[in-house]
XYZ file of C-alpha atoms in Angstrom:
688
model
C -21.967 6.519 14.038
C -21.895 2.981 15.349
C -18.920 0.863 14.203
C -18.799 -2.185 16.470
C -16.024 -4.721 16.200
C -17.135 -7.502 13.895
C -18.166 -10.834 15.242
C -15.241 -13.185 14.460
C -17.598 -16.009 13.536
C -19.524 -14.031 10.984
C -16.387 -12.294 9.854
C -14.507 -15.453 8.997
C -17.444 -16.931 7.183
C -17.996 -13.759 5.173
C -14.325 -13.571 4.337
C -13.957 -17.143 3.148
C -17.234 -18.109 1.464
C -19.484 -15.157 0.571
C -19.367 -13.983 -3.042
C -17.652 -10.643 -3.555
C -19.628 -7.626 -4.799
C -18.816 -6.864 -8.424
C -16.774 -3.698 -7.756
C -14.771 -5.385 -4.971
C -14.281 -8.408 -7.258
C -12.674 -6.112 -9.823
C -10.430 -4.520 -7.180
C -9.400 -8.001 -5.967
C -8.391 -9.029 -9.508
C -6.438 -5.782 -9.948
C -4.736 -6.432 -6.583
C -3.667 -9.955 -7.606
C -2.446 -8.808 -11.021
C -0.403 -6.019 -9.389
C 1.251 -8.562 -7.072
C 1.986 -11.001 -9.924
C 3.548 -8.307 -12.124
C 5.691 -6.839 -9.323
C 6.810 -10.352 -8.279
C 7.679 -11.378 -11.809
C 9.347 -8.211 -13.113
C 10.097 -5.900 -10.122
C 9.251 -2.708 -12.070
C 9.087 -0.520 -8.943
C 10.995 -0.281 -5.664
C 10.233 -2.472 -2.679
C 9.116 0.567 -0.649
C 6.483 1.475 -3.259
C 5.302 -2.142 -3.553
C 4.749 -2.272 0.218
C 2.838 1.018 0.241
C 0.552 0.108 -2.682
C 0.045 -3.375 -1.208
C -1.235 -1.816 2.034
C -3.320 0.625 -0.031
C -5.080 -2.228 -1.851
C -5.688 -3.976 1.475
C -7.292 -0.858 2.990
C -9.476 -0.363 -0.106
C -10.775 -3.942 -0.053
C -11.352 -4.090 3.700
C -13.342 -0.836 3.884
C -15.306 -1.794 0.757
C -16.177 -5.201 2.224
C -16.761 -4.066 5.802
C -18.031 -0.470 5.696
C -19.082 1.556 8.786
C -22.642 1.084 9.994
C -25.302 3.400 11.358
C -27.752 1.352 13.342
C -28.448 -1.597 11.045
C -27.540 0.306 7.872
C -24.248 -0.393 6.117
C -22.786 2.907 4.917
C -21.229 1.468 1.769
C -20.352 4.847 0.129
C -18.503 5.902 3.291
C -16.627 2.582 3.285
C -15.519 3.163 -0.304
C -14.502 6.746 0.548
C -12.304 5.588 3.449
C -10.810 2.825 1.320
C -10.060 5.175 -1.564
C -8.405 7.647 0.835
C -6.121 4.871 2.080
C -5.476 3.646 -1.466
C -4.747 7.176 -2.688
C -2.399 7.844 0.226
C -0.292 4.843 -0.809
C 0.500 6.530 -4.147
C 2.074 9.433 -2.227
C 5.009 7.092 -1.589
C 5.244 6.347 -5.327
C 4.814 9.851 -6.750
C 7.152 11.513 -4.251
C 9.531 8.599 -3.755
C 12.690 10.558 -4.637
C 11.793 13.520 -2.397
C 10.877 11.250 0.536
C 14.212 9.417 0.221
C 16.156 12.691 0.034
C 14.554 14.168 3.150
C 14.259 10.922 5.184
C 13.640 11.806 8.813
C 12.590 15.391 8.028
C 8.769 15.305 8.053
C 6.788 18.011 6.245
C 3.221 18.920 7.189
C 1.913 16.967 4.172
C 3.971 13.935 5.212
C 2.468 14.225 8.676
C -1.118 14.315 7.384
C -0.541 11.335 5.063
C 1.154 9.392 7.875
C -1.539 10.067 10.500
C -4.411 9.278 8.115
C -2.761 6.054 6.892
C -1.918 4.863 10.404
C -5.459 5.549 11.627
C -6.957 3.652 8.676
C -4.611 0.680 9.268
C -5.710 0.514 12.924
C -9.403 0.708 11.977
C -9.113 -1.831 9.145
C -7.378 -4.279 11.468
C -10.113 -3.772 14.057
C -12.765 -4.586 11.475
C -11.110 -7.819 10.335
C -9.373 -9.042 13.499
C -11.318 -7.454 16.366
C -10.018 -5.239 19.172
C -7.186 -7.320 20.659
C -4.328 -6.648 18.201
C -5.115 -2.918 17.670
C -5.276 -2.471 21.459
C -1.841 -4.064 21.927
C -0.347 -2.009 19.078
C -1.941 1.157 20.470
C -0.289 0.388 23.831
C 3.113 0.154 22.130
C 2.444 3.394 20.240
C 1.486 5.154 23.482
C 4.696 3.836 25.054
C 6.747 5.392 22.241
C 4.993 8.741 22.694
C 4.778 8.895 26.502
C 7.161 6.233 27.815
C 9.570 8.849 29.180
C 7.085 9.550 31.976
C 7.088 5.965 33.258
C 9.009 5.129 36.450
C 12.269 3.192 36.705
C 13.731 0.993 34.025
C 10.635 1.148 31.795
C 11.227 4.829 30.957
C 12.981 5.784 27.715
C 14.683 9.049 26.726
C 11.622 10.477 24.923
C 10.869 10.933 21.214
C 9.114 13.699 19.323
C 5.733 13.155 17.665
C 7.252 13.677 14.221
C 10.001 11.119 14.915
C 7.473 8.528 16.068
C 5.181 9.141 13.084
C 8.124 9.033 10.688
C 9.180 5.670 12.075
C 5.623 4.270 11.974
C 4.503 5.459 8.511
C 7.624 6.112 6.404
C 10.722 4.011 5.816
C 11.019 0.311 6.577
C 10.480 -0.002 10.332
C 6.769 0.735 10.832
C 3.696 -0.354 8.899
C 5.908 -0.814 5.828
C 8.464 -2.921 7.698
C 9.636 -6.507 7.240
C 6.174 -8.090 7.820
C 4.649 -5.811 5.120
C 7.537 -6.686 2.777
C 6.989 -10.400 3.312
C 3.217 -10.014 2.945
C 3.602 -8.086 -0.336
C 5.922 -10.690 -1.832
C 6.109 -14.292 -0.588
C 2.876 -14.520 1.398
C 0.532 -13.103 -1.224
C 2.096 -15.175 -3.970
C 1.813 -18.430 -2.018
C -1.786 -17.669 -1.021
C -2.533 -17.111 -4.717
C -0.734 -20.378 -5.544
C -2.963 -22.246 -3.071
C -6.109 -20.538 -4.417
C -5.342 -21.666 -7.987
C -4.630 -25.244 -6.901
C -7.861 -25.357 -4.893
C -9.853 -24.064 -7.874
C -8.144 -26.656 -10.088
C -9.482 -29.511 -7.912
C -6.685 -30.224 -5.432
C -9.178 -30.389 -2.526
C -11.107 -33.208 -4.234
C -7.866 -35.089 -4.911
C -6.775 -34.805 -1.266
C -10.224 -35.769 0.061
C -10.471 -38.839 -2.175
C -6.934 -39.934 -1.306
C -7.537 -39.536 2.438
C -10.941 -41.280 2.272
C -9.457 -44.186 0.339
C -6.438 -44.691 2.600
C -7.865 -44.259 6.127
C -11.634 -43.775 5.785
C -12.402 -47.434 6.447
C -10.227 -47.746 9.570
C -11.334 -47.234 13.192
C -12.458 -43.621 13.557
C -11.931 -43.223 9.821
C -13.846 -39.931 9.312
C -11.691 -38.116 11.864
C -8.517 -39.568 10.353
C -9.706 -38.342 6.939
C -9.845 -34.861 8.452
C -6.280 -35.146 9.749
C -4.824 -36.546 6.505
C -6.734 -34.110 4.269
C -5.725 -31.118 6.389
C -2.110 -32.294 6.408
C -2.138 -32.575 2.610
C -3.885 -29.199 2.301
C -1.195 -27.778 4.541
C 1.394 -28.488 1.845
C -0.271 -25.918 -0.460
C -2.072 -23.608 1.947
C -0.493 -21.959 4.979
C -3.744 -20.614 6.411
C -5.382 -22.622 9.213
C -8.703 -20.788 8.906
C -8.814 -21.302 5.135
C -8.203 -25.017 5.660
C -11.056 -25.249 8.193
C -13.638 -23.670 5.921
C -12.561 -25.715 2.878
C -11.884 -29.253 4.186
C -14.194 -28.762 7.183
C -17.288 -28.475 4.977
C -16.792 -32.151 4.172
C -15.026 -33.670 7.189
C -16.972 -32.164 10.119
C -20.448 -33.395 9.004
C -18.885 -36.775 8.145
C -17.413 -37.110 11.653
C -20.738 -36.155 13.255
C -22.592 -38.703 11.124
C -20.325 -41.484 12.388
C -20.735 -40.737 16.101
C -18.256 -38.009 17.062
C -19.705 -35.150 19.074
C -20.025 -31.751 17.349
C -17.386 -30.233 19.627
C -14.884 -33.051 19.035
C -15.458 -33.020 15.268
C -14.863 -29.265 15.153
C -11.848 -29.623 17.448
C -10.202 -32.296 15.270
C -10.645 -30.170 12.128
C -9.362 -27.032 13.877
C -6.307 -28.858 15.251
C -5.449 -30.539 11.960
C -5.996 -27.369 9.943
C -3.778 -25.194 12.139
C -0.945 -27.649 11.532
C -0.915 -26.500 7.930
C 1.087 -23.463 9.046
C 4.108 -25.632 9.898
C 3.783 -28.133 7.038
C 6.311 -27.520 4.212
C 6.653 -26.588 1.440
C 3.964 -23.846 1.624
C 4.103 -22.918 5.305
C 2.281 -20.153 7.102
C 3.113 -16.471 6.715
C 5.245 -16.567 9.874
C 7.774 -18.890 8.187
C 8.547 -16.276 5.539
C 8.800 -13.533 8.149
C 11.104 -15.757 10.195
C 13.395 -16.352 7.214
C 13.758 -12.606 6.721
C 14.121 -11.891 10.436
C 16.935 -14.341 11.153
C 18.396 -14.068 7.660
C 18.358 -17.749 6.671
C 17.062 -19.265 3.397
C 13.385 -20.258 3.501
C 14.331 -23.835 2.626
C 16.228 -24.058 5.950
C 13.017 -23.119 7.751
C 11.230 -25.867 5.815
C 13.877 -28.416 6.821
C 13.668 -27.435 10.472
C 9.849 -27.613 10.411
C 9.476 -30.914 8.556
C 9.846 -33.451 11.382
C 7.901 -31.385 13.981
C 5.112 -30.940 11.405
C 4.914 -34.685 10.764
C 4.920 -35.336 14.522
C 2.129 -32.744 14.938
C -0.102 -34.646 12.511
C 0.945 -37.967 14.029
C -0.247 -36.541 17.342
C -3.649 -35.574 15.941
C -3.968 -38.928 14.120
C -3.067 -40.872 17.280
C -5.467 -38.899 19.468
C -8.474 -39.460 17.180
C -7.537 -43.155 16.931
C -7.591 -43.438 20.722
C -10.818 -41.459 21.030
C -12.450 -43.722 18.429
C -11.301 -46.776 20.385
C -12.570 -45.343 23.678
C -16.018 -44.736 22.188
C -16.130 -47.741 19.869
C -16.485 -45.634 16.731
C -15.925 -47.536 13.483
C -14.941 -46.298 10.025
C -16.808 -46.120 6.778
C -17.617 -49.244 4.819
C -14.738 -50.184 2.527
C -17.005 -50.108 -0.533
C -18.086 -46.537 0.272
C -14.514 -45.256 0.126
C -13.014 -44.147 -3.201
C -9.932 -45.876 -4.551
C -7.053 -43.543 -3.606
C -4.858 -44.702 -6.479
C -7.632 -44.164 -9.014
C -7.997 -40.595 -7.766
C -4.224 -40.155 -8.009
C -4.117 -41.672 -11.490
C -6.887 -39.380 -12.753
C -5.562 -36.127 -11.266
C -1.848 -36.745 -10.755
C -0.953 -33.747 -12.903
C -2.204 -31.400 -10.139
C 0.839 -32.416 -8.106
C 3.275 -31.131 -10.754
C 3.274 -27.476 -9.605
C 3.865 -28.624 -6.020
C 6.716 -30.903 -7.120
C 8.187 -28.061 -9.186
C 7.958 -25.720 -6.214
C 9.808 -28.145 -3.930
C 12.450 -28.857 -6.573
C 13.148 -25.144 -7.071
C 13.348 -24.456 -3.330
C 15.808 -27.322 -2.808
C 17.800 -26.104 -5.839
C 18.508 -22.859 -4.000
C 16.038 -20.529 -5.732
C 14.316 -17.863 -3.635
C 10.748 -18.426 -2.372
C 9.602 -15.481 -4.495
C 10.974 -17.001 -7.716
C 9.853 -20.538 -6.773
C 6.362 -19.359 -5.885
C 6.078 -17.402 -9.139
C 7.066 -20.477 -11.173
C 4.730 -22.728 -9.150
C 1.834 -20.336 -9.760
C 2.680 -20.081 -13.465
C 2.782 -23.888 -13.812
C -0.641 -24.137 -12.185
C -2.145 -21.600 -14.611
C -0.592 -23.405 -17.605
C -1.982 -26.739 -16.333
C -5.475 -25.326 -15.955
C -5.558 -23.896 -19.479
C -3.742 -26.889 -20.962
C -6.247 -29.326 -19.428
C -9.109 -27.188 -20.781
C -7.576 -27.256 -24.274
C -7.196 -31.055 -24.203
C -10.663 -31.786 -22.807
C -12.654 -33.654 -25.398
C -9.583 -34.696 -27.402
C -10.030 -38.489 -27.823
C -6.601 -39.346 -29.251
C -4.209 -40.470 -26.517
C -1.043 -40.009 -28.672
C -2.148 -36.450 -29.458
C -2.693 -35.678 -25.784
C 0.696 -37.149 -24.863
C 2.421 -35.160 -27.626
C 0.686 -31.958 -26.458
C 1.790 -32.344 -22.840
C 5.353 -33.249 -23.822
C 5.623 -30.181 -26.054
C 4.019 -27.992 -23.381
C 6.498 -29.315 -20.823
C 9.426 -28.543 -23.104
C 8.072 -25.049 -23.710
C 7.749 -24.453 -19.942
C 11.354 -25.583 -19.486
C 12.306 -22.532 -21.523
C 11.981 -20.428 -18.365
C 15.521 -21.566 -17.447
C 16.852 -19.507 -20.369
C 14.176 -16.875 -20.991
C 12.844 -16.338 -17.458
C 9.316 -15.864 -16.184
C 8.198 -14.188 -19.433
C 8.106 -17.721 -20.906
C 4.982 -18.533 -18.889
C 3.227 -15.295 -19.845
C 3.793 -16.123 -23.529
C 2.626 -19.739 -23.118
C -0.488 -18.628 -21.216
C -1.309 -16.046 -23.890
C -0.929 -18.653 -26.656
C -3.173 -21.119 -24.788
C -5.817 -18.429 -24.276
C -5.770 -17.489 -27.980
C -6.159 -21.150 -29.055
C -9.001 -21.615 -26.556
C -10.780 -18.562 -27.915
C -10.338 -19.810 -31.472
C -11.817 -23.178 -30.457
C -14.560 -21.382 -28.505
C -13.673 -23.554 -25.531
C -12.187 -23.135 -22.081
C -14.816 -20.730 -20.748
C -14.983 -22.648 -17.462
C -11.195 -22.619 -17.109
C -11.091 -18.853 -17.616
C -13.809 -18.330 -14.989
C -11.844 -20.587 -12.634
C -8.650 -18.563 -13.114
C -10.418 -15.230 -12.580
C -12.133 -16.598 -9.464
C -8.772 -17.799 -8.136
C -7.334 -14.301 -8.599
C -10.188 -12.835 -6.557
C -10.049 -15.560 -3.896
C -6.315 -15.107 -3.450
C -6.698 -11.392 -2.785
C -9.586 -11.960 -0.364
C -7.783 -14.685 1.578
C -4.741 -12.425 1.897
C -6.620 -9.607 3.701
C -6.424 -10.823 7.358
C -2.756 -11.742 6.980
C -1.836 -8.532 5.145
C -3.530 -6.120 7.561
C -2.001 -7.972 10.546
C 1.439 -7.698 8.922
C 0.962 -3.944 8.417
C -0.228 -3.273 11.950
C 2.412 -5.329 13.781
C 4.980 -3.115 12.094
C 3.988 -0.603 14.781
C 5.288 -3.022 17.433
C 8.545 -3.616 15.568
C 8.995 0.111 15.030
C 8.514 0.890 18.722
C 10.822 -1.937 19.813
C 13.576 -0.744 17.459
C 13.070 2.889 18.414
C 13.021 2.472 22.200
C 15.030 -0.719 22.822
C 12.318 -2.092 25.146
C 13.067 -5.688 24.024
C 16.498 -5.637 25.676
C 14.949 -4.513 28.958
C 12.265 -7.188 28.859
C 14.795 -9.845 27.864
C 17.002 -8.926 30.788
C 14.171 -9.711 33.204
C 13.495 -13.112 31.620
C 17.202 -13.940 31.710
C 17.303 -12.969 35.358
C 14.410 -15.356 36.065
C 15.499 -18.205 33.826
C 19.291 -17.855 33.602
C 19.789 -20.897 35.839
C 16.949 -22.905 34.318
C 16.439 -23.306 30.594
C 13.178 -25.143 31.288
C 11.848 -22.160 33.251
C 12.768 -19.782 30.426
C 11.049 -22.097 27.922
C 7.981 -22.307 30.127
C 7.782 -18.509 30.404
C 8.150 -18.191 26.633
C 5.424 -20.774 26.035
C 3.064 -19.016 28.463
C 3.761 -15.683 26.747
C 2.847 -17.203 23.369
C -0.306 -18.826 24.726
C -1.502 -15.727 26.579
C -0.863 -13.436 23.607
C -2.510 -15.975 21.321
C -5.763 -15.660 23.240
C -6.204 -12.247 21.653
C -4.061 -11.948 18.530
C -3.241 -14.066 15.429
C -0.099 -16.093 14.851
C 1.872 -13.421 12.974
C 1.824 -10.663 15.622
C 2.164 -13.310 18.321
C 5.386 -14.568 16.703
C 6.752 -11.074 16.088
C 6.124 -9.879 19.654
C 7.352 -13.043 21.393
C 10.344 -13.645 19.115
C 11.440 -10.031 19.524
C 11.343 -10.349 23.292
C 12.073 -13.988 24.121
C 14.032 -15.546 21.212
C 17.209 -13.526 21.963
C 16.952 -14.721 25.568
C 16.757 -18.376 24.501
C 19.725 -17.796 22.202
C 21.795 -16.522 25.138
C 20.777 -19.615 27.095
C 22.307 -21.801 24.388
C 19.292 -22.631 22.206
C 20.210 -22.585 18.464
C 18.822 -19.569 16.598
C 16.419 -21.381 14.274
C 15.225 -23.696 17.078
C 14.409 -20.775 19.392
C 12.350 -19.081 16.680
C 10.610 -22.353 15.741
C 9.773 -22.857 19.430
C 7.958 -19.490 19.418
C 6.314 -20.212 16.045
C 5.043 -23.631 17.159
C 3.414 -22.308 20.307
C 2.028 -19.359 18.370
C 0.060 -21.981 16.399
C -0.968 -23.793 19.567
C -2.212 -20.427 20.874
C -4.650 -20.234 17.959
C -6.409 -23.219 19.532
C -6.632 -21.697 23.016
C -9.847 -20.048 24.198
C -11.350 -17.494 24.408
C -10.161 -16.284 20.976
C -9.360 -19.354 18.855
C -9.669 -18.384 15.190
C -9.764 -21.952 13.876
C -12.521 -22.815 16.396
C -14.489 -19.733 15.307
C -14.286 -20.919 11.704
C -15.379 -24.477 12.611
C -18.221 -23.348 14.885
C -20.980 -22.682 12.295
C -20.062 -25.826 10.347
C -20.162 -28.038 13.457
C -23.150 -26.109 14.886
C -21.404 -25.910 18.252
C -19.983 -23.091 20.388
C -16.422 -22.058 19.586
C -15.460 -22.395 23.268
C -16.387 -26.100 23.384
C -14.602 -26.674 20.054
C -11.421 -24.944 21.251
C -11.380 -27.024 24.449
C -11.650 -30.238 22.399
C -8.983 -28.935 20.004
C -6.610 -28.460 22.947
C -7.385 -32.006 24.066
C -6.513 -33.372 20.616
C -3.339 -31.274 20.353
C -2.123 -31.712 23.952
C 0.467 -34.392 23.133
C 1.945 -32.017 20.542
C 2.956 -29.619 23.319
C 5.983 -31.791 24.083
C 7.464 -31.594 20.544
C 9.030 -28.096 20.739
C 10.480 -28.826 24.189
C 12.118 -31.983 22.802
C 13.490 -29.961 19.876
C 15.169 -27.507 22.261
C 16.785 -30.272 24.298
C 17.568 -32.323 21.170
C 18.026 -29.975 18.152
C 18.467 -33.032 15.899
C 14.651 -33.148 15.876
C 14.851 -30.040 13.670
C 17.764 -31.447 11.642
C 20.248 -29.183 13.419
C 23.617 -30.974 13.606
C 24.398 -34.265 15.387
C 23.923 -36.476 12.294
C 21.295 -38.891 11.014
C 21.499 -41.412 13.871
C 20.812 -38.732 16.473
C 17.801 -37.595 14.434
C 16.415 -41.123 14.140
C 16.873 -41.699 17.874
C 15.117 -38.475 18.928
C 12.247 -39.070 16.442
C 11.645 -42.566 17.873
C 11.799 -41.107 21.370
C 9.335 -38.384 20.405
C 6.897 -40.903 18.907
C 6.988 -42.980 22.098
C 6.475 -39.845 24.218
C 3.540 -38.712 22.054
C 2.048 -42.205 22.268
C 2.271 -42.227 26.066
C 1.017 -38.682 26.441
C -1.960 -39.457 24.191
C -2.843 -42.534 26.236
C -2.742 -40.464 29.394
C -4.818 -37.628 27.931
C -7.533 -39.802 26.318
C -7.498 -42.640 28.870
C -7.333 -45.499 26.341
C -4.839 -47.766 24.620
C -6.151 -51.288 23.939
C -8.790 -50.649 26.577
C -9.733 -47.991 29.070
C -7.072 -46.755 31.504
C -7.669 -45.860 35.144
C -6.344 -42.611 36.592
C -3.218 -44.209 38.027
C -2.295 -45.710 34.640
C -2.922 -42.363 32.917
C -0.711 -40.543 35.401
C 2.044 -43.135 34.982
C 1.899 -42.801 31.168
C 2.253 -39.010 31.359
C 5.095 -39.325 33.859
C 6.938 -41.740 31.557
C 6.472 -39.341 28.637
C 7.833 -36.466 30.733
C 11.045 -38.383 31.388
C 11.509 -38.821 27.627
C 11.087 -35.094 27.045
C 13.601 -33.997 29.690
C 17.214 -34.216 28.521
C 19.005 -34.945 31.796
C 21.336 -37.837 32.693
C 19.436 -41.146 32.872
C 16.026 -39.612 32.000
C 15.886 -41.381 28.601
C 16.679 -44.725 30.193
C 14.075 -44.204 32.927
C 11.466 -43.023 30.390
C 12.031 -45.931 27.995
C 11.947 -48.467 30.851
C 8.738 -46.891 32.153
C 7.222 -47.049 28.660
C 8.008 -50.769 28.352
C 6.594 -51.372 31.821
C 3.438 -49.435 30.998
C 2.734 -51.300 27.744
C 3.520 -54.690 29.316
C 1.286 -53.952 32.318
C -1.588 -52.804 30.117
C -1.371 -55.873 27.845
C -1.242 -58.162 30.883
C -4.295 -56.436 32.390
C -6.245 -56.798 29.143
C -5.425 -60.480 28.814
C -6.242 -61.149 32.444
C -9.620 -59.503 31.896
C -10.164 -61.804 28.923
C -10.174 -59.106 26.238
C -7.685 -58.760 23.401
C -5.663 -55.737 22.381
C -8.281 -54.647 19.900
C -11.147 -54.781 22.335
C -12.833 -51.748 23.713
C -16.255 -50.462 24.495
C -18.629 -50.519 21.561
C -21.035 -47.692 22.110
C -22.161 -45.752 19.122
C -22.851 -42.395 20.691
C -20.414 -39.602 21.386
């Protein structure tokens, strides 16, 4: 039987855009409904929710990507494997009391269920994510089983097969550990929230707003990509999902206006990956981080806000410079939509997002806030369908006011309020024989949410193996000791080693396992070297995202490749070029924690943000080779050197960096005027 690892290109496209078979569509809806009910009412224990969540994931993955024999897809065998995994998850539900009572004492049935489930999780991950992550997790598993035979400090005391399997497949330290908990609660709910908003038309609103505000400026199409992806990042924490949604529009637009295919794909990949660090709906890692370091999710959002804005400023600045270097103009002003008209027509789509932010800042949990945000979106969809065709403005205003007051009842009556309101709206729509399109939209959003959650969910399950082995053997302390020994006298060296670890791991595995592995090993080291807890974890998170842009395995580049009709390698190289100035942001945050709103007051934050913007500006000029005109190699090197002084937090480095920045800008302006060209002048070629 031939079961090759799936091609990432084809895999991502299948996952994001292909219609689901009818039976899988039904499973996806059941999956989403299960997650909504457990999030809203918590009728079963967290352990059972995690197990059934993983069971649904296995069922959908094997149904969508069955084994093959030659060129034949063995669909019945795929369903059989999926149903075995799904059925095994109910073992944790049916025998929950017995499993709790005999925790650590594995029976033969427990052993069979554990081995089968673990094998299916490994195979499902291989089918969706390729070989890299399963191979790493298999290495950790082998270390737990046979590490006692290794020489020197790497050896552990030895653990029995039943102890290892118990840790991996039962309890809360293996495949049902913290990542699976976060995936089965926050992550799935926020993915579903984004799917409903996208179906409701949020993508069109963001596209029109971005086109209207920056589409007519120099390099406008690329700036539209950056702005749209940044806005999409507020509701969708998946970089790949952002690429295949906004990229369908922005990449062809960039190519039409003179950008090369590789650069167009690289801009979209870079901008889309930034969605993972853009509050309020950040990537899955942010939720895992909140649980790992035991801080409220809103604190993660606060710490991420300024670096996220700087990330998109970086991408915006780089495409502006590239457009100037190649003389690429924007769209005609009359071809761009009016952004305020778009906002006026669809402003109500922002209400769930505003409600989500308000609840998070009011101290509610992400789970509760996400549930309310999702419920508000559903009510808006059905409410808009009910009011479509109603000509009377006073009647429409009265309806929305009354609906708003009814929704406010959740403060007293809880989440059930929204279920009642939704049921009433559905009944009225049926009586009016209207709203068929809205109902189809809602059902499609349920299915899309489940499908989009699969890569994240299976990665969260599998990386539990790594966490389980680390907790069982204590290997993280040993590894951390070596890094401390190397970097104990140099924080910069320790940061550099951590960055390289993130980037190297990111060449083969997604952001979630990258963060979990690196934060488990390196974040405690940075903490001992004096880096604040949340800053050390954000440092790892940030470079985990950067790693998704690094070849040879750059998921965002894979997703952009068929849209741009260019190789993923060329796209990932251009993405790195666009994002290169952003590499300095996490280093600056470590040396100046005020960049992540950690202490020191408002003035310190303003100062470090201004310093970061100047450093990004200089680094971008050096990387692209353009400011108001082309730069020679000496000028580019000087700009990068000046930026480096601003990053380093040593005595006099800020003064030297700022003086060098002033000197660089003054020199460049003088050179341009001496050459008889103004600040806006540049080459005016139309090709890329």
